[in-house]
PDB file of C-alpha atoms in Angstrom:
ATOM      1  CA  MET A 231     -34.544 -40.606  22.683  1.00 86.00           C
ATOM      2  CA  SER A 232     -34.499 -43.038  19.771  1.00 94.00           C
ATOM      3  CA  PRO A 233     -32.704 -46.418  20.069  1.00 95.00           C
ATOM      4  CA  GLU A 234     -30.133 -45.156  17.544  1.00 95.00           C
ATOM      5  CA  ASP A 235     -29.425 -42.021  19.600  1.00 94.00           C
ATOM      6  CA  TYR A 236     -29.118 -44.143  22.741  1.00 95.00           C
ATOM      7  CA  CYS A 237     -26.473 -46.323  21.082  1.00 96.00           C
ATOM      8  CA  TYR A 238     -24.586 -43.335  19.668  1.00 95.00           C
ATOM      9  CA  ASN A 239     -24.376 -41.574  23.044  1.00 95.00           C
ATOM     10  CA  PHE A 240     -23.408 -44.770  24.851  1.00 94.00           C
ATOM     11  CA  ALA A 241     -21.008 -46.374  22.380  1.00 95.00           C
ATOM     12  CA  ALA A 242     -19.247 -43.353  20.848  1.00 95.00           C
ATOM     13  CA  PRO A 243     -18.681 -40.626  23.447  1.00 94.00           C
ATOM     14  CA  PRO A 244     -16.684 -37.569  22.333  1.00 92.00           C
ATOM     15  CA  GLY A 245     -12.986 -38.362  21.942  1.00 90.00           C
ATOM     16  CA  SER A 246     -13.406 -42.148  21.892  1.00 94.00           C
ATOM     17  CA  ASP A 247     -11.450 -44.225  19.374  1.00 95.00           C
ATOM     18  CA  PHE A 248     -14.676 -45.831  18.249  1.00 96.00           C
ATOM     19  CA  ARG A 249     -16.161 -42.475  17.294  1.00 96.00           C
ATOM     20  CA  TYR A 250     -13.226 -41.685  15.008  1.00 97.00           C
ATOM     21  CA  SER A 251     -13.386 -45.135  13.400  1.00 97.00           C
ATOM     22  CA  LEU A 252     -16.871 -44.311  12.051  1.00 97.00           C
ATOM     23  CA  LEU A 253     -15.507 -41.491   9.895  1.00 94.00           C
ATOM     24  CA  GLY A 254     -17.217 -41.378   6.508  1.00 94.00           C
ATOM     25  CA  LEU A 255     -19.235 -44.582   6.856  1.00 97.00           C
ATOM     26  CA  PRO A 256     -22.713 -44.747   5.293  1.00 96.00           C
ATOM     27  CA  LEU A 257     -25.526 -44.171   7.804  1.00 96.00           C
ATOM     28  CA  LYS A 258     -26.822 -47.762   7.876  1.00 96.00           C
ATOM     29  CA  ARG A 259     -23.408 -49.257   8.495  1.00 97.00           C
ATOM     30  CA  ARG A 260     -22.566 -46.608  11.085  1.00 97.00           C
ATOM     31  CA  GLN A 261     -25.781 -47.203  13.017  1.00 97.00           C
ATOM     32  CA  ALA A 262     -25.311 -50.968  12.850  1.00 98.00           C
ATOM     33  CA  LEU A 263     -21.760 -50.723  14.236  1.00 98.00           C
ATOM     34  CA  LEU A 264     -22.943 -48.406  17.010  1.00 98.00           C
ATOM     35  CA  ALA A 265     -25.696 -50.830  17.985  1.00 98.00           C
ATOM     36  CA  LEU A 266     -23.221 -53.728  17.987  1.00 98.00           C
ATOM     37  CA  LYS A 267     -20.745 -51.783  20.135  1.00 98.00           C
ATOM     38  CA  ALA A 268     -23.528 -50.747  22.507  1.00 97.00           C
ATOM     39  CA  PHE A 269     -24.585 -54.399  22.846  1.00 98.00           C
ATOM     40  CA  CYS A 270     -21.027 -55.400  23.766  1.00 97.00           C
ATOM     41  CA  LEU A 271     -20.658 -52.559  26.282  1.00 96.00           C
ATOM     42  CA  GLU A 272     -24.119 -52.904  27.805  1.00 95.00           C
ATOM     43  CA  THR A 273     -23.682 -56.598  28.480  1.00 96.00           C
ATOM     44  CA  ALA A 274     -20.025 -56.393  29.547  1.00 94.00           C
ATOM     45  CA  GLN A 275     -20.762 -53.841  32.270  1.00 92.00           C
ATOM     46  CA  ILE A 276     -23.062 -56.322  34.028  1.00 92.00           C
ATOM     47  CA  VAL A 277     -20.084 -58.130  35.523  1.00 87.00           C
ATOM     48  CA  SER A 278     -18.241 -54.957  36.531  1.00 83.00           C
ATOM     49  CA  GLU A 279     -21.306 -53.298  38.060  1.00 82.00           C
ATOM     50  CA  CYS A 280     -22.878 -56.280  39.879  1.00 81.00           C
ATOM     51  CA  GLN A 281     -21.150 -57.131  43.138  1.00 77.00           C
ATOM     52  CA  ASP A 282     -23.376 -60.188  43.542  1.00 82.00           C
ATOM     53  CA  ALA A 283     -22.572 -62.935  41.030  1.00 84.00           C
ATOM     54  CA  GLY A 284     -26.107 -64.289  41.360  1.00 90.00           C
ATOM     55  CA  VAL A 285     -27.589 -60.966  40.293  1.00 90.00           C
ATOM     56  CA  ALA A 286     -25.145 -60.808  37.368  1.00 89.00           C
ATOM     57  CA  ARG A 287     -26.226 -64.263  36.191  1.00 94.00           C
ATOM     58  CA  VAL A 288     -29.894 -63.258  36.356  1.00 93.00           C
ATOM     59  CA  LYS A 289     -29.142 -60.206  34.206  1.00 95.00           C
ATOM     60  CA  LEU A 290     -27.175 -62.283  31.706  1.00 95.00           C
ATOM     61  CA  ASP A 291     -30.055 -64.750  31.546  1.00 96.00           C
ATOM     62  CA  TRP A 292     -32.324 -61.801  30.717  1.00 97.00           C
ATOM     63  CA  TRP A 293     -29.993 -60.820  27.875  1.00 97.00           C
ATOM     64  CA  GLN A 294     -29.953 -64.386  26.567  1.00 96.00           C
ATOM     65  CA  ALA A 295     -33.745 -64.208  26.454  1.00 97.00           C
ATOM     66  CA  GLU A 296     -33.552 -60.746  24.883  1.00 97.00           C
ATOM     67  CA  VAL A 297     -31.391 -62.101  22.054  1.00 97.00           C
ATOM     68  CA  GLY A 298     -34.159 -64.631  21.434  1.00 97.00           C
ATOM     69  CA  ARG A 299     -36.726 -61.832  21.401  1.00 97.00           C
ATOM     70  CA  LEU A 300     -34.511 -59.816  19.046  1.00 97.00           C
ATOM     71  CA  PHE A 301     -34.345 -62.604  16.477  1.00 96.00           C
ATOM     72  CA  ALA A 302     -38.075 -63.205  16.906  1.00 96.00           C
ATOM     73  CA  GLY A 303     -38.666 -59.546  16.023  1.00 94.00           C
ATOM     74  CA  GLU A 304     -39.787 -58.456  19.507  1.00 96.00           C
ATOM     75  CA  PRO A 305     -36.813 -56.748  21.245  1.00 96.00           C
ATOM     76  CA  GLN A 306     -37.412 -54.691  24.377  1.00 96.00           C
ATOM     77  CA  HIS A 307     -34.107 -52.925  25.121  1.00 96.00           C
ATOM     78  CA  PRO A 308     -33.045 -49.789  23.182  1.00 97.00           C
ATOM     79  CA  VAL A 309     -29.861 -51.565  22.053  1.00 97.00           C
ATOM     80  CA  THR A 310     -31.636 -54.612  20.668  1.00 97.00           C
ATOM     81  CA  ARG A 311     -34.306 -52.391  19.117  1.00 97.00           C
ATOM     82  CA  ALA A 312     -31.476 -50.579  17.311  1.00 97.00           C
ATOM     83  CA  LEU A 313     -30.117 -53.962  16.189  1.00 97.00           C
ATOM     84  CA  ARG A 314     -33.402 -55.109  14.635  1.00 95.00           C
ATOM     85  CA  GLY A 315     -32.752 -53.361  11.312  1.00 94.00           C
ATOM     86  CA  PRO A 316     -29.106 -54.463  10.956  1.00 95.00           C
ATOM     87  CA  LEU A 317     -30.077 -58.120  11.424  1.00 93.00           C
ATOM     88  CA  ALA A 318     -32.007 -57.991   8.166  1.00 89.00           C
ATOM     89  CA  ASP A 319     -29.663 -55.592   6.371  1.00 94.00           C
ATOM     90  CA  PHE A 320     -26.459 -57.516   7.091  1.00 95.00           C
ATOM     91  CA  ASN A 321     -27.622 -61.070   7.912  1.00 90.00           C
ATOM     92  CA  LEU A 322     -25.991 -61.151  11.356  1.00 96.00           C
ATOM     93  CA  PRO A 323     -26.054 -64.637  12.920  1.00 96.00           C
ATOM     94  CA  GLU A 324     -27.779 -65.206  16.267  1.00 97.00           C
ATOM     95  CA  GLU A 325     -25.047 -67.549  17.512  1.00 97.00           C
ATOM     96  CA  TYR A 326     -22.490 -64.721  17.435  1.00 98.00           C
ATOM     97  CA  PHE A 327     -24.518 -62.650  19.900  1.00 98.00           C
ATOM     98  CA  ARG A 328     -24.899 -65.670  22.147  1.00 97.00           C
ATOM     99  CA  GLU A 329     -21.152 -66.296  21.983  1.00 97.00           C
ATOM    100  CA  ILE A 330     -20.526 -62.737  23.197  1.00 97.00           C
ATOM    101  CA  LEU A 331     -22.811 -63.414  26.174  1.00 97.00           C
ATOM    102  CA  ASP A 332     -21.047 -66.737  26.801  1.00 97.00           C
ATOM    103  CA  GLY A 333     -17.766 -64.824  26.936  1.00 96.00           C
ATOM    104  CA  ILE A 334     -19.158 -62.455  29.552  1.00 95.00           C
ATOM    105  CA  THR A 335     -20.403 -65.433  31.562  1.00 95.00           C
ATOM    106  CA  MET A 336     -16.797 -66.658  31.618  1.00 93.00           C
ATOM    107  CA  ASP A 337     -15.969 -63.588  33.717  1.00 91.00           C
ATOM    108  CA  LEU A 338     -18.247 -65.026  36.390  1.00 90.00           C
ATOM    109  CA  ASP A 339     -16.793 -68.524  36.089  1.00 89.00           C
ATOM    110  CA  TYR A 340     -13.066 -67.685  35.870  1.00 86.00           C
ATOM    111  CA  ASP A 341     -10.911 -64.996  37.455  1.00 81.00           C
ATOM    112  CA  ALA A 342      -7.631 -66.307  35.997  1.00 84.00           C
ATOM    113  CA  TYR A 343      -6.327 -68.600  33.247  1.00 90.00           C
ATOM    114  CA  PRO A 344      -3.400 -71.028  33.624  1.00 90.00           C
ATOM    115  CA  ASN A 345      -1.940 -70.427  30.165  1.00 91.00           C
ATOM    116  CA  PHE A 346      -2.548 -68.568  26.922  1.00 91.00           C
ATOM    117  CA  SER A 347      -4.209 -71.561  25.277  1.00 89.00           C
ATOM    118  CA  GLY A 348      -6.796 -71.548  28.071  1.00 85.00           C
ATOM    119  CA  LEU A 349      -7.481 -67.868  27.419  1.00 93.00           C
ATOM    120  CA  MET A 350      -8.104 -68.310  23.681  1.00 95.00           C
ATOM    121  CA  VAL A 351     -11.793 -69.235  24.011  1.00 95.00           C
ATOM    122  CA  TYR A 352     -12.404 -66.014  25.934  1.00 96.00           C
ATOM    123  CA  LEU A 353     -10.426 -63.970  23.399  1.00 96.00           C
ATOM    124  CA  HIS A 354     -12.473 -65.479  20.589  1.00 97.00           C
ATOM    125  CA  ARG A 355     -15.820 -64.761  22.242  1.00 97.00           C
ATOM    126  CA  ARG A 356     -15.067 -61.273  23.523  1.00 96.00           C
ATOM    127  CA  GLY A 357     -12.619 -60.084  20.873  1.00 97.00           C
ATOM    128  CA  SER A 358     -12.922 -61.992  17.609  1.00 98.00           C
ATOM    129  CA  VAL A 359     -16.706 -62.451  17.500  1.00 98.00           C
ATOM    130  CA  PRO A 360     -17.519 -58.709  17.756  1.00 98.00           C
ATOM    131  CA  ALA A 361     -14.889 -58.037  15.070  1.00 98.00           C
ATOM    132  CA  LEU A 362     -16.399 -60.743  12.839  1.00 98.00           C
ATOM    133  CA  LEU A 363     -19.817 -59.124  13.228  1.00 98.00           C
ATOM    134  CA  ALA A 364     -18.290 -55.739  12.406  1.00 98.00           C
ATOM    135  CA  ALA A 365     -16.683 -57.227   9.281  1.00 98.00           C
ATOM    136  CA  GLU A 366     -20.090 -58.522   8.169  1.00 97.00           C
ATOM    137  CA  ILE A 367     -21.613 -55.073   8.629  1.00 98.00           C
ATOM    138  CA  LEU A 368     -18.784 -53.449   6.672  1.00 97.00           C
ATOM    139  CA  GLY A 369     -18.984 -55.970   3.856  1.00 96.00           C
ATOM    140  CA  TYR A 370     -16.262 -57.946   2.061  1.00 96.00           C
ATOM    141  CA  GLN A 371     -15.637 -60.142  -0.981  1.00 94.00           C
ATOM    142  CA  ASP A 372     -13.073 -62.698   0.179  1.00 95.00           C
ATOM    143  CA  ARG A 373     -15.072 -65.121   2.346  1.00 94.00           C
ATOM    144  CA  ARG A 374     -11.979 -66.933   3.604  1.00 95.00           C
ATOM    145  CA  ALA A 375      -9.251 -64.351   4.179  1.00 97.00           C
ATOM    146  CA  THR A 376     -11.192 -61.364   5.515  1.00 98.00           C
ATOM    147  CA  PRO A 377     -12.838 -63.278   8.395  1.00 97.00           C
ATOM    148  CA  ARG A 378      -9.320 -64.358   9.396  1.00 98.00           C
ATOM    149  CA  PHE A 379      -8.335 -60.691   9.406  1.00 98.00           C
ATOM    150  CA  ALA A 380     -11.305 -59.873  11.646  1.00 98.00           C
ATOM    151  CA  HIS A 381     -10.476 -62.765  13.972  1.00 98.00           C
ATOM    152  CA  GLU A 382      -6.892 -61.562  14.507  1.00 98.00           C
ATOM    153  CA  ALA A 383      -7.932 -57.898  14.661  1.00 98.00           C
ATOM    154  CA  GLY A 384     -10.418 -58.675  17.430  1.00 98.00           C
ATOM    155  CA  ILE A 385      -7.760 -60.485  19.446  1.00 98.00           C
ATOM    156  CA  ALA A 386      -5.317 -57.586  19.034  1.00 98.00           C
ATOM    157  CA  LEU A 387      -7.935 -55.071  20.172  1.00 98.00           C
ATOM    158  CA  ILE A 388      -9.032 -56.966  23.264  1.00 97.00           C
ATOM    159  CA  LEU A 389      -5.431 -57.741  24.250  1.00 97.00           C
ATOM    160  CA  PHE A 390      -4.736 -54.022  24.039  1.00 97.00           C
ATOM    161  CA  ASP A 391      -7.680 -53.398  26.360  1.00 96.00           C
ATOM    162  CA  PHE A 392      -6.226 -55.908  28.833  1.00 94.00           C
ATOM    163  CA  LEU A 393      -2.941 -54.001  28.842  1.00 95.00           C
ATOM    164  CA  TYR A 394      -4.364 -50.492  28.875  1.00 95.00           C
ATOM    165  CA  ASP A 395      -6.865 -51.229  31.655  1.00 91.00           C
ATOM    166  CA  ALA A 396      -4.723 -53.695  33.607  1.00 88.00           C
ATOM    167  CA  ARG A 397      -5.202 -51.911  36.935  1.00 86.00           C
ATOM    168  CA  ARG A 398      -8.976 -51.515  36.513  1.00 86.00           C
ATOM    169  CA  HIS A 399      -9.357 -55.211  35.706  1.00 85.00           C
ATOM    170  CA  ALA A 400      -7.251 -56.120  38.739  1.00 84.00           C
ATOM    171  CA  GLN A 401      -9.437 -53.905  40.935  1.00 83.00           C
ATOM    172  CA  CYS A 402     -12.443 -55.892  39.695  1.00 80.00           C
ATOM    173  CA  GLY A 403     -10.679 -59.108  40.703  1.00 79.00           C
ATOM    174  CA  ARG A 404     -10.038 -60.373  37.186  1.00 81.00           C
ATOM    175  CA  LEU A 405      -6.716 -61.359  35.668  1.00 84.00           C
ATOM    176  CA  TYR A 406      -6.499 -61.643  31.897  1.00 90.00           C
ATOM    177  CA  TRP A 407      -2.852 -62.626  31.664  1.00 90.00           C
ATOM    178  CA  PRO A 408      -1.955 -66.325  31.985  1.00 92.00           C
ATOM    179  CA  GLU A 409      -0.783 -67.369  35.424  1.00 92.00           C
ATOM    180  CA  GLU A 410       2.320 -69.004  33.947  1.00 94.00           C
ATOM    181  CA  GLU A 411       3.353 -65.647  32.456  1.00 94.00           C
ATOM    182  CA  MET A 412       2.736 -63.825  35.722  1.00 93.00           C
ATOM    183  CA  GLU A 413       4.904 -66.401  37.495  1.00 94.00           C
ATOM    184  CA  ARG A 414       7.622 -66.093  34.843  1.00 95.00           C
ATOM    185  CA  TYR A 415       8.032 -62.395  35.691  1.00 94.00           C
ATOM    186  CA  GLY A 416       7.448 -62.838  39.418  1.00 94.00           C
ATOM    187  CA  ILE A 417       4.225 -60.821  39.429  1.00 93.00           C
ATOM    188  CA  LYS A 418       1.221 -61.253  41.744  1.00 91.00           C
ATOM    189  CA  ALA A 419      -2.231 -59.845  41.053  1.00 87.00           C
ATOM    190  CA  SER A 420      -1.801 -57.460  43.983  1.00 89.00           C
ATOM    191  CA  ASP A 421       1.213 -55.871  42.225  1.00 90.00           C
ATOM    192  CA  LEU A 422      -1.198 -54.444  39.638  1.00 89.00           C
ATOM    193  CA  LEU A 423      -3.034 -52.509  42.350  1.00 89.00           C
ATOM    194  CA  ALA A 424       0.008 -50.512  43.422  1.00 85.00           C
ATOM    195  CA  PRO A 425       0.489 -47.081  41.774  1.00 86.00           C
ATOM    196  CA  GLN A 426       4.014 -47.969  40.698  1.00 88.00           C
ATOM    197  CA  THR A 427       5.384 -49.808  37.678  1.00 90.00           C
ATOM    198  CA  THR A 428       8.338 -51.913  38.829  1.00 92.00           C
ATOM    199  CA  GLU A 429      10.947 -53.270  36.430  1.00 95.00           C
ATOM    200  CA  ARG A 430       9.373 -56.728  36.564  1.00 95.00           C
ATOM    201  CA  LEU A 431       5.971 -55.266  35.713  1.00 95.00           C
ATOM    202  CA  ARG A 432       7.533 -53.290  32.886  1.00 96.00           C
ATOM    203  CA  GLN A 433       8.946 -56.513  31.455  1.00 96.00           C
ATOM    204  CA  LEU A 434       5.540 -58.199  31.700  1.00 96.00           C
ATOM    205  CA  PHE A 435       3.853 -55.226  30.019  1.00 96.00           C
ATOM    206  CA  ALA A 436       6.464 -55.220  27.241  1.00 97.00           C
ATOM    207  CA  PHE A 437       5.883 -58.951  26.684  1.00 97.00           C
ATOM    208  CA  GLN A 438       2.127 -58.361  26.358  1.00 97.00           C
ATOM    209  CA  ALA A 439       2.770 -55.444  23.992  1.00 97.00           C
ATOM    210  CA  GLU A 440       4.785 -57.729  21.708  1.00 97.00           C
ATOM    211  CA  ARG A 441       1.885 -60.166  21.610  1.00 97.00           C
ATOM    212  CA  ILE A 442      -0.459 -57.328  20.596  1.00 98.00           C
ATOM    213  CA  ARG A 443       1.951 -56.291  17.828  1.00 98.00           C
ATOM    214  CA  HIS A 444       2.080 -59.903  16.643  1.00 97.00           C
ATOM    215  CA  HIS A 445      -1.708 -60.187  16.298  1.00 98.00           C
ATOM    216  CA  TYR A 446      -1.854 -56.721  14.736  1.00 97.00           C
ATOM    217  CA  ALA A 447       0.672 -57.798  12.086  1.00 97.00           C
ATOM    218  CA  GLN A 448      -1.053 -61.161  11.603  1.00 97.00           C
ATOM    219  CA  SER A 449      -4.391 -59.480  10.972  1.00 97.00           C
ATOM    220  CA  LEU A 450      -2.930 -57.368   8.166  1.00 97.00           C
ATOM    221  CA  THR A 451      -1.377 -60.368   6.444  1.00 97.00           C
ATOM    222  CA  HIS A 452      -4.847 -61.906   6.090  1.00 97.00           C
ATOM    223  CA  LEU A 453      -6.651 -58.829   4.758  1.00 97.00           C
ATOM    224  CA  PRO A 454      -6.863 -58.996   0.943  1.00 96.00           C
ATOM    225  CA  THR A 455      -6.350 -55.824  -1.059  1.00 94.00           C
ATOM    226  CA  MET A 456      -9.883 -55.958  -2.468  1.00 94.00           C
ATOM    227  CA  ASP A 457     -11.381 -55.665   1.041  1.00 96.00           C
ATOM    228  CA  ARG A 458      -9.078 -53.111   2.630  1.00 96.00           C
ATOM    229  CA  TYR A 459     -11.254 -50.079   1.958  1.00 96.00           C
ATOM    230  CA  THR A 460     -14.516 -51.664   3.088  1.00 96.00           C
ATOM    231  CA  GLN A 461     -12.823 -52.758   6.328  1.00 97.00           C
ATOM    232  CA  TYR A 462     -11.265 -49.384   7.127  1.00 97.00           C
ATOM    233  CA  HIS A 463     -13.355 -49.044  10.329  1.00 97.00           C
ATOM    234  CA  LEU A 464     -11.467 -51.984  11.848  1.00 98.00           C
ATOM    235  CA  LEU A 465      -8.187 -50.747  10.369  1.00 98.00           C
ATOM    236  CA  ILE A 466      -8.664 -47.354  12.050  1.00 98.00           C
ATOM    237  CA  ARG A 467      -9.365 -49.017  15.395  1.00 98.00           C
ATOM    238  CA  LEU A 468      -6.225 -51.109  14.998  1.00 98.00           C
ATOM    239  CA  ASP A 469      -4.084 -48.114  14.017  1.00 98.00           C
ATOM    240  CA  LEU A 470      -5.322 -45.980  16.914  1.00 98.00           C
ATOM    241  CA  ALA A 471      -4.606 -48.799  19.363  1.00 98.00           C
ATOM    242  CA  LYS A 472      -1.165 -49.367  17.824  1.00 97.00           C
ATOM    243  CA  ALA A 473      -0.314 -45.644  17.990  1.00 98.00           C
ATOM    244  CA  LEU A 474      -1.312 -45.483  21.653  1.00 97.00           C
ATOM    245  CA  LEU A 475       0.611 -48.680  22.373  1.00 97.00           C
ATOM    246  CA  GLU A 476       3.793 -47.106  21.007  1.00 97.00           C
ATOM    247  CA  GLU A 477       3.205 -43.990  23.139  1.00 96.00           C
ATOM    248  CA  ILE A 478       2.844 -46.216  26.201  1.00 96.00           C
ATOM    249  CA  ALA A 479       6.024 -48.101  25.300  1.00 96.00           C
ATOM    250  CA  GLU A 480       7.952 -44.855  24.795  1.00 95.00           C
ATOM    251  CA  ASP A 481       6.822 -43.745  28.227  1.00 94.00           C
ATOM    252  CA  GLY A 482       8.184 -46.902  29.833  1.00 94.00           C
ATOM    253  CA  TYR A 483       4.840 -48.694  30.271  1.00 94.00           C
ATOM    254  CA  ARG A 484       3.912 -46.522  33.274  1.00 93.00           C
ATOM    255  CA  LEU A 485       0.356 -47.823  33.112  1.00 90.00           C
ATOM    256  CA  LEU A 486      -0.134 -47.892  36.874  1.00 90.00           C
ATOM    257  CA  GLU A 487       0.896 -44.275  37.476  1.00 89.00           C
ATOM    258  CA  GLN A 488      -0.933 -42.475  34.689  1.00 86.00           C
ATOM    259  CA  ARG A 489      -3.372 -42.861  31.813  1.00 88.00           C
ATOM    260  CA  THR A 490      -1.712 -42.084  28.517  1.00 90.00           C
ATOM    261  CA  SER A 491      -3.975 -40.983  25.669  1.00 93.00           C
ATOM    262  CA  LEU A 492      -3.766 -39.612  22.150  1.00 95.00           C
ATOM    263  CA  PRO A 493      -4.933 -36.010  21.554  1.00 95.00           C
ATOM    264  CA  PRO A 494      -8.272 -35.799  19.701  1.00 95.00           C
ATOM    265  CA  LEU A 495      -6.696 -33.984  16.744  1.00 95.00           C
ATOM    266  CA  ARG A 496      -4.132 -36.745  16.329  1.00 96.00           C
ATOM    267  CA  LYS A 497      -6.866 -39.373  16.401  1.00 96.00           C
ATOM    268  CA  LEU A 498      -8.796 -37.467  13.759  1.00 96.00           C
ATOM    269  CA  TRP A 499      -5.670 -37.123  11.614  1.00 97.00           C
ATOM    270  CA  LEU A 500      -4.809 -40.823  11.880  1.00 96.00           C
ATOM    271  CA  ALA A 501      -8.372 -41.860  11.036  1.00 96.00           C
ATOM    272  CA  TRP A 502      -8.680 -39.431   8.118  1.00 96.00           C
ATOM    273  CA  ARG A 503      -5.254 -40.366   6.725  1.00 96.00           C
ATOM    274  CA  LEU A 504      -5.947 -44.095   6.836  1.00 95.00           C
ATOM    275  CA  ARG A 505      -9.354 -43.753   5.172  1.00 95.00           C
ATOM    276  CA  ARG A 506      -7.914 -41.493   2.464  1.00 94.00           C
ATOM    277  CA  ARG A 507      -5.016 -43.880   1.829  1.00 93.00           C
ATOM    278  CA  GLU A 508      -7.297 -46.908   1.473  1.00 92.00           C
ATOM    279  CA  LYS A 509      -9.688 -44.954  -0.745  1.00 90.00           C
ATOM    280  CA  LEU A 510      -6.819 -44.033  -3.089  1.00 90.00           C
ATOM    281  CA  HIS A 511      -5.604 -47.638  -3.137  1.00 85.00           C
ATOM    282  CA  ARG A 512      -9.099 -48.840  -4.058  1.00 83.00           C
ATOM    283  CA  ARG A 513      -9.200 -46.465  -7.017  1.00 79.00           C
ATOM    284  CA  ARG A 514      -5.993 -48.024  -8.349  1.00 78.00           C
ATOM    285  CA  LEU A 515      -7.359 -51.561  -8.255  1.00 74.00           C
ATOM    286  CA  PRO A 516      -8.027 -53.132 -11.669  1.00 72.00           C
ATOM    287  CA  VAL A 517     -11.674 -53.221 -12.678  1.00 58.00           C
ATOM    288  CA  VAL A 518     -13.002 -56.776 -12.712  1.00 50.00           C
ATOM    289  CA  ALA A 519     -15.257 -57.423 -15.686  1.00 47.00           C
TER     290      ALA A 519
END
């Protein structure tokens, strides 16, 4: 199996949102995004799969060394071997990959955060940095506004993951909602392990959903018209998350009893419609001499 096939099978399984967000992308960009996603997944699962924190730190140290080998042109892992080409094609900075690893290390150092400000470093490393790398792969013209879009988009996407997988994260002993917000709604971490969504939990979930909507809206305000089509991969991921969020809200945020999902055909339709819309908008843009 080639490194590219490894990343495709690992990062974009059938029915995944990520798979639909690759619709119509040129091969080089698609393979680069798959390798980036595989890097994020491969390294993130270290913490969830290693019961021993010491073993997890040893593995993360290996990945820190592997990033060094990658940028020296001597990667060993299939994921980093798949990343070797994109580094040259898209000028991806080494410090971004190290920041992602630093974010994963935070999962070993912290199991809760006192307030939202304290969580922001983690959100930047695990949410914004991968989105910034994706934006570089996709390409853009506005060097100020579009990175701001990617920053906010990454936060929206990882906050959605926190909400959608709240019970799984709690089972792993990690709490990604600020303690002050949990206290405000009278929620303990153990409440997230019960297969029942109480009214207080529903209020907490609704509060988190509003924060996701806020960052979703903020991301769009930063994205300039000239870069909308090139960034449609991130826009599709945002739209699929937003559509699922509204389904969850309509269902009363019953995240602990069931796993709500969008049908594959609806995902395909949403992805195709968004790409087509942005393509038509690009054609209407004035030609710059």
